[in-house]
Short mmCIF file of C-alpha atoms in Angstrom, two decimals:
data_model
loop_
_atom_site.label_atom_id
_atom_site.label_comp_id
_atom_site.label_asym_id
_atom_site.label_seq_id
_atom_site.Cartn_x
_atom_site.Cartn_y
_atom_site.Cartn_z
CA MET A 1 0.01 0.05 0.01
CA ALA A 2 1.29 3.47 -0.84
CA GLN A 3 1.06 5.86 2.06
CA ILE A 4 -0.18 9.37 1.43
CA ALA A 5 1.42 11.89 3.73
CA GLY A 6 0.64 15.49 4.41
CA GLY A 7 -2.00 15.65 6.98
CA GLY A 8 -4.00 12.53 6.19
CA THR A 9 -4.04 8.88 7.17
CA ALA A 10 -5.62 7.44 4.05
CA SER A 11 -3.51 4.98 2.06
CA TRP A 12 -3.81 4.16 -1.58
CA SER A 13 -3.04 0.84 -3.28
CA ALA A 14 -1.59 0.71 -6.74
CA ASP A 15 -4.91 -0.48 -8.12
CA ALA A 16 -6.75 2.38 -6.43
CA VAL A 17 -4.36 4.97 -7.93
CA LYS A 18 -4.67 3.46 -11.40
CA SER A 19 -8.51 3.34 -11.08
CA ASP A 20 -8.62 6.92 -9.95
CA LEU A 21 -6.36 7.98 -12.85
CA GLN A 22 -8.51 6.15 -15.40
CA GLN A 23 -11.61 7.97 -14.04
CA ALA A 24 -9.74 11.26 -14.14
CA CYS A 25 -8.83 10.72 -17.78
CA ILE A 26 -12.50 9.99 -18.68
CA LEU A 27 -13.87 12.89 -16.59
CA CYS A 28 -11.39 15.55 -17.83
CA ALA A 29 -11.85 14.48 -21.44
CA LYS A 30 -15.61 14.74 -21.07
CA TYR A 31 -15.24 18.28 -19.70
CA HIS A 32 -12.61 19.22 -22.29
CA LEU A 33 -10.03 20.14 -19.69
CA ASN A 34 -7.19 19.20 -21.96
CA SER A 35 -4.34 20.04 -19.64
CA SER A 36 -5.83 17.90 -16.84
CA SER A 37 -6.62 15.13 -19.24
CA GLN A 38 -3.06 15.06 -20.61
CA TRP A 39 -1.55 15.15 -17.09
CA ALA A 40 -3.72 12.25 -15.94
CA SER A 41 -3.18 10.14 -19.02
CA THR A 42 0.64 10.69 -18.85
CA ALA A 43 0.55 9.81 -15.13
CA LEU A 44 -1.43 6.66 -15.96
CA LEU A 45 0.96 5.64 -18.72
CA SER A 46 4.07 6.30 -16.62
CA PHE A 47 2.72 4.78 -13.42
CA LYS A 48 5.20 2.17 -12.09
CA GLU A 49 2.80 -0.72 -11.57
CA LEU A 50 1.13 -0.17 -14.93
CA LYS A 51 4.52 -0.08 -16.71
CA ASP A 52 5.50 -3.28 -14.92
CA ALA A 53 2.39 -5.06 -16.20
CA ILE A 54 2.93 -3.85 -19.79
CA SER A 55 6.65 -4.66 -19.71
CA ASP A 56 5.98 -8.19 -18.41
CA SER A 57 3.49 -8.77 -21.24
CA ARG A 58 6.09 -7.71 -23.88
CA THR A 59 9.35 -9.03 -22.41
CA THR A 60 10.46 -11.77 -20.03
CA LYS A 61 12.85 -10.95 -17.22
CA ASN A 62 14.56 -8.19 -19.19
CA GLY A 63 15.06 -5.92 -16.18
CA LEU A 64 13.89 -2.80 -18.10
CA GLN A 65 11.61 -1.70 -15.30
CA GLU A 66 14.39 -1.87 -12.68
CA GLN A 67 16.66 0.10 -14.97
CA ASN A 68 14.04 2.83 -15.51
CA HIS A 69 13.35 3.33 -11.82
CA ARG A 70 16.85 2.86 -10.38
CA ALA A 71 17.49 5.71 -8.04
CA SER A 72 20.56 7.83 -8.37
CA THR A 73 22.97 7.90 -5.50
CA SER A 74 23.03 11.71 -5.66
CA ARG A 75 21.36 13.90 -3.09
CA TRP A 76 18.56 14.74 -5.50
CA ARG A 77 17.68 11.18 -6.56
CA SER A 78 18.03 11.90 -10.23
CA PRO A 79 16.27 9.40 -12.51
CA ALA A 80 18.41 7.19 -14.77
CA ILE A 81 18.81 8.57 -18.26
CA ASN A 82 18.78 5.15 -19.92
CA SER A 83 15.12 4.66 -19.09
CA THR A 84 12.57 2.25 -20.50
CA PRO A 85 12.01 2.99 -24.21
CA LEU A 86 8.66 4.33 -25.27
CA SER A 87 7.99 1.19 -27.33
CA VAL A 88 7.13 -0.84 -24.19
CA PHE A 89 4.32 1.65 -23.42
CA LYS A 90 2.46 1.12 -26.73
CA MET A 91 0.17 -1.67 -25.74
CA PRO A 92 -3.20 0.03 -25.31
CA PHE A 93 -4.58 0.10 -21.80
CA LEU A 94 -8.36 0.16 -21.97
CA PRO A 95 -10.29 1.88 -19.17
CA PRO A 96 -13.12 0.00 -17.42
CA PRO A 97 -16.47 -0.12 -19.20
CA TYR A 98 -18.45 3.15 -18.97
CA ALA A 99 -21.50 3.14 -16.79
CA SER A 100 -24.74 3.28 -18.77
CA SER A 101 -25.45 6.62 -17.13
CA THR A 102 -22.37 8.19 -18.73
CA PRO A 103 -23.85 10.58 -21.25
CA LEU A 104 -21.02 10.72 -23.81
CA VAL A 105 -20.83 7.01 -24.45
CA ALA A 106 -23.15 4.94 -26.50
CA ALA A 107 -23.76 2.19 -23.97
CA ALA A 108 -26.19 -0.68 -24.53
CA ARG A 109 -29.54 0.28 -23.12
CA GLU A 110 -33.22 0.36 -23.92
CA PRO A 111 -34.17 2.97 -26.53
CA ASP A 112 -35.28 6.20 -24.95
CA ALA A 113 -36.18 9.23 -27.11
CA GLN A 114 -35.44 11.80 -24.44
CA THR A 115 -32.07 10.21 -23.49
CA ASP A 116 -31.06 9.85 -27.15
CA MET A 117 -31.82 13.57 -27.67
CA LEU A 118 -29.67 14.45 -24.70
CA ASP A 119 -26.87 12.28 -25.99
CA GLY A 120 -27.18 14.04 -29.34
CA LEU A 121 -26.92 17.45 -27.66
CA LEU A 122 -23.90 16.33 -25.68
CA TYR A 123 -22.19 15.03 -28.78
CA SER A 124 -23.00 18.24 -30.69
CA VAL A 125 -21.54 20.49 -27.88
CA SER A 126 -18.52 18.23 -27.60
CA GLY A 127 -17.94 18.35 -31.32
CA ALA A 128 -18.16 22.16 -31.35
CA MET A 129 -15.63 22.31 -28.50
CA ILE A 130 -13.22 20.04 -30.35
CA LEU A 131 -13.49 22.22 -33.49
CA GLN A 132 -13.09 25.32 -31.31
CA ASN A 133 -16.44 26.64 -32.42
CA TYR A 134 -17.00 28.06 -28.92
CA LYS A 135 -19.95 30.26 -29.67
CA GLU A 136 -21.82 27.33 -31.21
CA ALA A 137 -20.96 25.26 -28.17
CA TRP A 138 -22.40 27.63 -25.60
CA ILE A 139 -25.53 28.39 -27.67
CA LEU A 140 -26.27 24.62 -27.97
CA ALA A 141 -25.61 24.07 -24.26
CA GLU A 142 -27.65 27.00 -22.98
CA GLU A 143 -31.02 25.35 -22.81
CA LYS A 144 -29.86 22.56 -20.42
CA ILE A 145 -27.52 24.48 -18.10
CA GLU A 146 -29.96 24.34 -15.23
CA THR A 147 -30.19 20.58 -15.12
CA ILE A 148 -27.03 19.01 -16.63
CA PRO A 149 -23.75 19.79 -14.84
CA VAL A 150 -21.50 18.96 -17.75
CA LEU A 151 -23.45 21.27 -20.08
CA ARG A 152 -23.47 23.97 -17.39
CA PHE A 153 -19.71 23.84 -17.24
CA LEU A 154 -19.22 23.70 -21.02
CA TYR A 155 -21.55 26.68 -21.50
CA TYR A 156 -19.30 28.88 -19.30
CA TYR A 157 -16.03 27.29 -20.34
CA ALA A 158 -16.80 27.88 -24.05
CA LYS A 159 -17.43 31.55 -23.23
CA TYR A 160 -14.17 31.76 -21.38
CA LEU A 161 -12.15 30.12 -24.20
CA HIS A 162 -13.86 32.37 -26.68
CA LEU A 163 -12.68 35.41 -24.65
CA LEU A 164 -9.16 34.13 -24.63
CA ARG A 165 -9.11 33.57 -28.37
CA ILE A 166 -10.54 37.00 -29.17
CA ARG A 167 -7.95 38.55 -26.92
CA SER A 168 -5.15 36.68 -28.56
CA LEU A 169 -6.32 37.51 -32.10
CA HIS A 170 -6.48 41.19 -31.38
CA GLN A 171 -3.19 41.39 -29.55
CA SER A 172 -0.36 43.13 -31.30
CA ASP A 173 3.03 44.39 -30.24
CA ALA A 174 1.71 47.97 -30.15
CA GLU A 175 -1.31 46.93 -28.13
CA ALA A 176 0.40 44.56 -25.70
CA SER A 177 -0.30 45.67 -22.17
CA VAL A 178 0.88 44.06 -19.00
CA SER A 179 -2.29 45.09 -17.14
CA GLY A 180 -4.36 43.26 -19.72
CA ASP A 181 -6.82 44.70 -22.12
CA ALA A 182 -9.45 46.65 -20.23
CA HIS A 183 -12.28 45.17 -22.24
CA PHE A 184 -10.99 41.67 -21.60
CA VAL A 185 -10.83 42.32 -17.82
CA ARG A 186 -14.44 43.67 -17.88
CA GLN A 187 -15.59 40.63 -19.78
CA GLN A 188 -13.94 38.27 -17.34
CA GLU A 189 -15.50 40.16 -14.43
CA LYS A 190 -18.91 39.86 -16.09
CA LEU A 191 -18.46 36.14 -16.70
CA SER A 192 -17.30 35.50 -13.10
CA GLN A 193 -20.37 37.36 -11.80
CA GLU A 194 -22.61 35.23 -14.00
CA ILE A 195 -21.02 32.07 -12.66
CA ALA A 196 -21.22 33.29 -9.09
CA GLY A 197 -24.95 33.96 -9.51
CA HIS A 198 -25.47 30.46 -10.91
CA ILE A 199 -23.47 28.91 -8.01
CA ARG A 200 -25.66 30.69 -5.48
CA ARG A 201 -28.77 29.33 -7.10
CA LEU A 202 -27.72 25.72 -7.45
CA ARG A 203 -27.03 22.99 -4.90
CA PRO A 204 -23.44 22.00 -5.71
CA THR A 205 -22.83 18.33 -6.73
CA PRO A 206 -19.56 16.57 -7.58
CA GLY A 207 -20.41 17.33 -11.22
CA ASP A 208 -19.99 21.02 -10.44
CA GLY A 209 -16.37 20.66 -9.42
CA ALA A 210 -15.29 21.74 -12.88
CA LEU A 211 -17.53 24.90 -12.67
CA PHE A 212 -15.98 25.83 -9.27
CA PHE A 213 -12.51 25.35 -10.96
CA LEU A 214 -13.46 27.76 -13.74
CA TYR A 215 -14.78 30.31 -11.28
CA GLY A 216 -11.59 30.07 -9.22
CA LYS A 217 -9.50 30.57 -12.33
CA LEU A 218 -11.40 33.70 -13.26
CA LEU A 219 -11.02 35.03 -9.69
CA ARG A 220 -7.29 34.40 -9.88
CA ASN A 221 -7.03 36.19 -13.26
CA LEU A 222 -8.83 39.17 -11.66
CA LYS A 223 -6.29 39.15 -8.70
CA LYS A 224 -8.93 38.13 -6.13
CA ILE A 225 -6.58 35.58 -4.64
CA ASP A 226 -8.27 34.89 -1.29
CA GLN A 227 -11.56 34.16 -3.02
CA ALA A 228 -9.87 32.13 -5.60
CA ILE A 229 -8.15 29.96 -2.93
CA ASN A 230 -11.48 29.27 -1.23
CA THR A 231 -13.11 28.42 -4.58
CA PHE A 232 -10.32 26.02 -5.59
CA VAL A 233 -10.61 24.28 -2.24
CA GLU A 234 -14.32 23.88 -2.82
CA ALA A 235 -13.66 22.57 -6.34
CA ILE A 236 -11.24 20.01 -5.05
CA SER A 237 -13.62 18.93 -2.32
CA LEU A 238 -16.36 18.38 -4.84
CA GLU A 239 -14.19 16.62 -7.51
CA PRO A 240 -10.50 15.93 -6.72
CA LYS A 241 -9.97 14.26 -10.09
CA ILE A 242 -9.74 17.63 -11.88
CA ILE A 243 -5.95 18.03 -11.80
CA GLU A 244 -5.87 21.68 -12.76
CA SER A 245 -7.72 22.62 -9.59
CA TRP A 246 -4.75 21.39 -7.54
CA LEU A 247 -2.16 23.04 -9.82
CA GLU A 248 -3.93 26.41 -9.88
CA LEU A 249 -4.35 26.29 -6.06
CA ALA A 250 -0.64 25.66 -5.58
CA ASP A 251 0.24 28.70 -7.67
CA CYS A 252 -2.00 30.90 -5.41
CA MET A 253 0.11 30.15 -2.32
CA GLU A 254 2.18 32.99 -0.77
CA ASN A 255 3.97 31.48 2.22
CA ARG A 256 4.45 28.26 4.19
CA ALA A 257 1.75 29.09 6.82
CA GLU A 258 -0.81 29.49 4.05
CA ILE A 259 0.22 26.16 2.43
CA VAL A 260 -0.18 24.33 5.77
CA ARG A 261 -3.59 26.05 6.39
CA VAL A 262 -4.97 25.23 2.97
CA ALA A 263 -3.53 21.69 2.87
CA SER A 264 -5.40 20.84 6.09
CA GLN A 265 -8.70 21.62 4.30
CA LEU A 266 -8.11 19.39 1.26
CA PRO A 267 -9.31 15.81 1.03
CA ASN A 268 -6.82 12.90 1.32
CA HIS A 269 -5.77 12.05 -2.20
CA TRP A 270 -2.78 10.50 -3.96
CA ILE A 271 -1.92 13.84 -5.62
CA HIS A 272 -1.61 15.66 -2.30
CA GLN A 273 2.16 15.38 -2.18
CA TYR A 274 2.47 16.74 -5.73
CA PHE A 275 0.38 19.69 -4.75
CA LEU A 276 2.55 20.35 -1.70
CA GLY A 277 5.72 20.11 -3.80
CA LYS A 278 4.41 22.54 -6.36
CA ALA A 279 3.20 24.95 -3.61
CA TYR A 280 6.47 24.85 -1.65
CA GLY A 281 8.45 25.38 -4.89
CA HIS A 282 6.24 28.36 -5.75
CA VAL A 283 7.16 30.13 -2.50
CA GLY A 284 10.81 29.20 -2.79
CA LEU A 285 11.09 26.42 -0.13
CA ILE A 286 13.12 24.17 -2.39
CA ASP A 287 14.11 21.50 0.18
CA ARG A 288 10.50 20.99 1.35
CA ALA A 289 9.30 20.89 -2.24
CA PHE A 290 11.82 18.26 -3.17
CA SER A 291 10.93 16.13 -0.18
CA CYS A 292 7.27 16.20 -1.22
CA TYR A 293 8.11 15.35 -4.79
CA GLU A 294 10.26 12.40 -3.62
CA ARG A 295 7.32 11.06 -1.56
CA PHE A 296 5.09 11.40 -4.62
CA GLN A 297 7.81 9.60 -6.66
CA ARG A 298 7.76 6.69 -4.26
CA LEU A 299 4.06 6.15 -4.94
CA GLY A 300 5.04 4.74 -8.34
CA PHE A 301 5.60 7.94 -10.36
CA ALA A 302 9.40 7.87 -10.72
CA GLY A 303 9.06 7.83 -14.54
CA ASN A 304 6.43 10.62 -14.66
CA PRO A 305 7.71 13.27 -17.08
CA ASP A 306 5.65 16.05 -15.41
CA LEU A 307 7.18 15.14 -12.07
CA ASN A 308 10.72 14.98 -13.53
CA ASN A 309 10.31 18.38 -15.16
CA ALA A 310 9.04 19.80 -11.90
CA MET A 311 11.98 18.42 -9.94
CA GLY A 312 14.32 19.67 -12.65
CA LYS A 313 12.97 23.17 -12.43
CA LEU A 314 13.47 23.25 -8.73
CA VAL A 315 17.25 22.86 -8.99
CA MET A 316 17.74 24.56 -12.36
CA THR A 317 20.02 27.28 -11.04
CA THR A 318 21.40 25.64 -7.92
CA ASP A 319 22.36 22.35 -9.55
CA PRO A 320 22.09 22.58 -13.37
CA PRO A 321 23.67 19.12 -14.12
CA ASN A 322 21.12 17.28 -11.93
CA SER A 323 18.39 19.51 -13.35
CA LEU A 324 19.45 18.44 -16.82
CA ARG A 325 19.24 14.74 -15.84
CA PHE A 326 15.71 15.14 -14.60
CA MET A 327 14.56 17.06 -17.73
CA ASP A 328 16.41 14.74 -20.16
CA SER A 329 14.62 11.83 -18.47
CA ALA A 330 11.28 13.64 -19.02
CA ARG A 331 12.17 14.14 -22.68
CA GLN A 332 12.86 10.39 -23.12
CA PHE A 333 9.25 9.66 -22.32
CA CYS A 334 8.49 11.03 -25.77
CA SER A 335 10.82 13.27 -27.77
CA ALA A 336 7.84 14.90 -29.52
CA ARG A 337 6.30 15.89 -26.21
CA LEU A 338 6.75 19.66 -25.93
CA ASN A 339 5.51 20.33 -22.42
CA ASP A 340 7.83 22.52 -20.41
CA VAL A 341 10.07 23.19 -23.41
CA ASP A 342 10.37 26.80 -22.22
CA SER A 343 11.95 25.70 -18.89
CA TYR A 344 14.11 23.14 -20.69
CA SER A 345 15.43 25.81 -23.08
CA HIS A 346 16.16 28.15 -20.15
CA LEU A 347 18.31 25.35 -18.64
CA LEU A 348 20.16 24.69 -21.89
CA PHE A 349 20.78 28.42 -22.12
CA ILE A 350 22.27 28.45 -18.62
CA LEU A 351 24.52 25.39 -19.55
CA ASP A 352 25.45 27.00 -22.93
CA ASP A 353 24.53 23.70 -24.53
CA HIS A 354 24.30 24.53 -28.26
CA VAL A 355 23.84 20.93 -29.40
CA LYS A 356 20.78 20.06 -27.31
CA MET A 357 19.36 23.52 -27.92
CA ARG A 358 19.49 23.00 -31.66
CA ILE A 359 17.95 19.50 -31.33
CA LEU A 360 15.15 21.10 -29.31
CA ALA A 361 14.63 23.88 -31.84
CA ASP A 362 14.44 21.29 -34.72
CA ASP A 363 11.93 19.28 -32.70
CA ILE A 364 9.67 22.28 -32.30
CA VAL A 365 9.91 23.29 -35.95
CA GLU A 366 9.25 19.79 -37.21
CA SER A 367 6.21 19.38 -34.86
CA GLY A 368 4.59 22.44 -36.43
CA ARG A 369 3.25 23.27 -33.01
CA TYR A 370 3.56 26.99 -32.14
CA ASN A 371 2.39 28.28 -28.78
CA ALA A 372 3.78 30.46 -26.07
CA GLU A 373 6.10 27.83 -24.60
CA CYS A 374 7.52 26.86 -28.01
CA SER A 375 8.10 30.53 -28.89
CA ILE A 376 9.99 31.10 -25.69
CA ALA A 377 12.20 28.03 -26.41
CA LEU A 378 12.93 29.41 -29.87
CA GLY A 379 13.66 32.79 -28.42
CA ASN A 380 16.24 31.23 -26.10
CA PHE A 381 17.64 29.34 -29.09
CA TYR A 382 18.21 32.52 -31.04
CA GLY A 383 19.47 34.29 -27.92
CA LEU A 384 22.11 31.58 -27.44
CA LEU A 385 23.13 31.95 -31.11
CA GLY A 386 23.49 35.72 -30.63
CA ASP A 387 20.68 36.55 -33.02
CA HIS A 388 19.00 38.90 -30.55
CA ASP A 389 16.55 40.42 -33.02
CA LYS A 390 14.99 37.07 -33.72
CA ALA A 391 15.03 36.29 -30.02
CA VAL A 392 12.93 39.43 -29.39
CA ASP A 393 10.58 38.50 -32.24
CA ASN A 394 9.91 35.05 -30.69
CA PHE A 395 9.51 36.36 -27.19
CA SER A 396 7.01 38.96 -28.50
CA ARG A 397 5.16 36.19 -30.30
CA ALA A 398 4.92 34.27 -27.00
CA LEU A 399 3.18 37.32 -25.46
CA ARG A 400 0.72 37.39 -28.30
CA TYR A 401 -0.10 33.75 -27.72
CA ASN A 402 -0.43 34.30 -23.94
CA PRO A 403 -0.30 37.93 -22.74
CA ASP A 404 -0.36 36.64 -19.09
CA LEU A 405 3.25 35.39 -19.28
CA HIS A 406 4.57 38.60 -17.78
CA HIS A 407 8.01 37.20 -17.08
CA VAL A 408 8.62 37.12 -20.83
CA TRP A 409 8.98 40.92 -20.69
CA THR A 410 12.15 40.32 -18.62
CA LEU A 411 13.52 38.06 -21.29
CA ILE A 412 12.80 40.69 -23.92
CA GLY A 413 14.54 43.24 -21.72
CA HIS A 414 17.65 41.02 -21.59
CA GLU A 415 17.83 40.77 -25.34
CA GLN A 416 17.33 44.49 -25.78
CA VAL A 417 20.26 45.14 -23.49
CA GLU A 418 22.33 42.92 -25.74
CA LEU A 419 21.11 45.07 -28.69
CA LYS A 420 22.12 48.16 -26.67
CA GLN A 421 18.50 49.38 -26.75
CA THR A 422 18.63 50.54 -23.14
CA GLU A 423 15.44 52.64 -23.18
CA LEU A 424 13.44 49.82 -24.61
CA ALA A 425 15.04 47.39 -22.16
CA MET A 426 14.03 49.65 -19.23
CA LYS A 427 10.49 49.77 -20.54
CA SER A 428 10.34 45.98 -20.85
CA TYR A 429 11.63 45.46 -17.30
CA THR A 430 9.13 48.08 -16.07
CA ASN A 431 6.26 46.19 -17.78
CA ALA A 432 7.36 42.97 -16.03
CA ILE A 433 7.49 44.67 -12.63
CA GLU A 434 4.13 46.43 -13.07
CA ALA A 435 2.56 43.03 -13.76
CA ASP A 436 4.40 41.31 -10.97
CA PRO A 437 6.25 43.47 -8.41
CA LYS A 438 8.08 40.31 -7.18
CA GLU A 439 9.70 39.69 -10.57
CA TYR A 440 13.19 39.90 -9.07
CA ARG A 441 14.94 39.26 -12.39
CA ALA A 442 13.36 42.40 -13.84
CA TRP A 443 14.55 44.42 -10.80
CA TYR A 444 17.99 42.96 -11.29
CA GLY A 445 17.89 43.73 -15.07
CA LEU A 446 17.02 47.34 -14.25
CA GLY A 447 19.99 47.40 -11.95
CA GLN A 448 22.33 46.16 -14.58
CA THR A 449 20.94 48.62 -17.13
CA MET A 450 21.47 51.49 -14.68
CA GLU A 451 25.01 50.23 -14.15
CA ILE A 452 25.71 50.33 -17.92
CA LEU A 453 24.40 53.98 -17.84
CA ARG A 454 26.73 54.63 -14.89
CA ALA A 455 23.76 55.62 -12.73
CA HIS A 456 25.24 53.80 -9.73
CA ALA A 457 22.85 55.12 -7.09
CA SER A 458 19.83 53.92 -9.12
CA ALA A 459 21.55 50.60 -9.83
CA LEU A 460 22.06 50.05 -6.12
CA TYR A 461 18.41 50.72 -5.45
CA TYR A 462 17.22 48.22 -8.04
CA PHE A 463 19.70 45.61 -6.92
CA LYS A 464 18.40 46.05 -3.39
CA ARG A 465 14.79 45.54 -4.56
CA ALA A 466 15.88 42.40 -6.44
CA PHE A 467 17.52 41.07 -3.31
CA GLU A 468 14.45 41.91 -1.14
CA ASN A 469 12.11 40.01 -3.48
CA TRP A 470 14.11 36.89 -3.71
CA CYS A 471 16.87 37.17 -1.10
CA VAL A 472 17.02 33.40 -0.44
CA CYS A 473 17.72 32.53 -4.10
CA VAL A 474 20.33 35.03 -5.26
CA PRO A 475 21.69 32.47 -7.85
CA LEU A 476 18.35 32.60 -9.61
CA PHE A 477 19.18 36.07 -10.81
CA PHE A 478 21.01 34.44 -13.68
CA VAL A 479 18.18 32.66 -15.36
CA HIS A 480 19.07 34.49 -18.53
CA LYS A 481 22.67 35.63 -18.90
CA TYR A 482 24.22 38.61 -20.59
#
């Protein structure tokens, strides 16, 4: 039995964890929560017990599993690089049969005109969501939002995704604003009030966990952090299988006391240690975060690429070689998997690794997948090559894909310093600080810019502010070098 720590006494067997992951995959796919669905499916595929079963069915006494999970003798327990090849994972693992009450599956049952019509509606809404026809999706779902939880969520979620797409399409370099487009902020506020009114009217059920998650996400976007924390806790209590609720909640934490308080309100669940690791890492308590990740690892997730990337990011600047071992292990899960490529490219930049950076850039270009993370990785690639104009272009493209990635302004500022565009660099650093006053790298960049201009008194002030905002992690100032 795998013991779950962190305030609870519940234990989870390997079968229980696998069953819960299977249900999470089904649930998150039904609600079109793609990040949660991918996280759960990756965790299921990389789960130790599941891999053992697949490996045993394909090979006999080949020792691949032991090799994949052999712990490093180092302090950070780095995973072995020569891990199990992806080919042993390709046997399909079928989830348990759907219940006849599951609306998105054509299960064997007696013909029922009303049920068939509902299934047709759910299929239509789901199809519109897949094709990103968000307006069609919410119009179709509107008539049943009072009675069907999944349609209630998809109605509001389609509206939210539509807002994000409109914002991205209308975003340009001239219009980019760190405070966010005023119209977009008003629309988010309006949508959050609409969801709040609906929540007050209904009696929450586990099916409304996704709706509470969306409400919490909107509150967090609107900087209403205390309300967002309470809403995410409620979302997790209603439905702990929605992975994004845990991840968003972790990013809301501000200090250790708040983490302990919030963790005590959460249900006992196998993901609890991953949440604690992410939360402690978010507030800079690296040792505590690593301890939590190691406990999660021992549940059977040693080969989980999301976990290995998270552990690699924790020690990226304090122990780059070990960080690289973690992230290379995550890349071996599937070389075409582009999750966390922005962090991986930051690490390769720190290590000045031209070979792996070029391989990563080729993988991104060949995949044809362009998003904010991939644009950041390409920006780091061009920055490493010394082509700073192209680096700025790619970082700016990342902001168009996701204007909320305010730290990218800091990276743009670094490249503009290299181009000797000091005024533009100062503006970029200021944009980053206006969006997040704790962005210590931007404070440090301003200090270096002032030093270049021989304004030593101002430089000293900015260096001091950088030190105040992240005084326990001074080495992290050099996430992007000059």
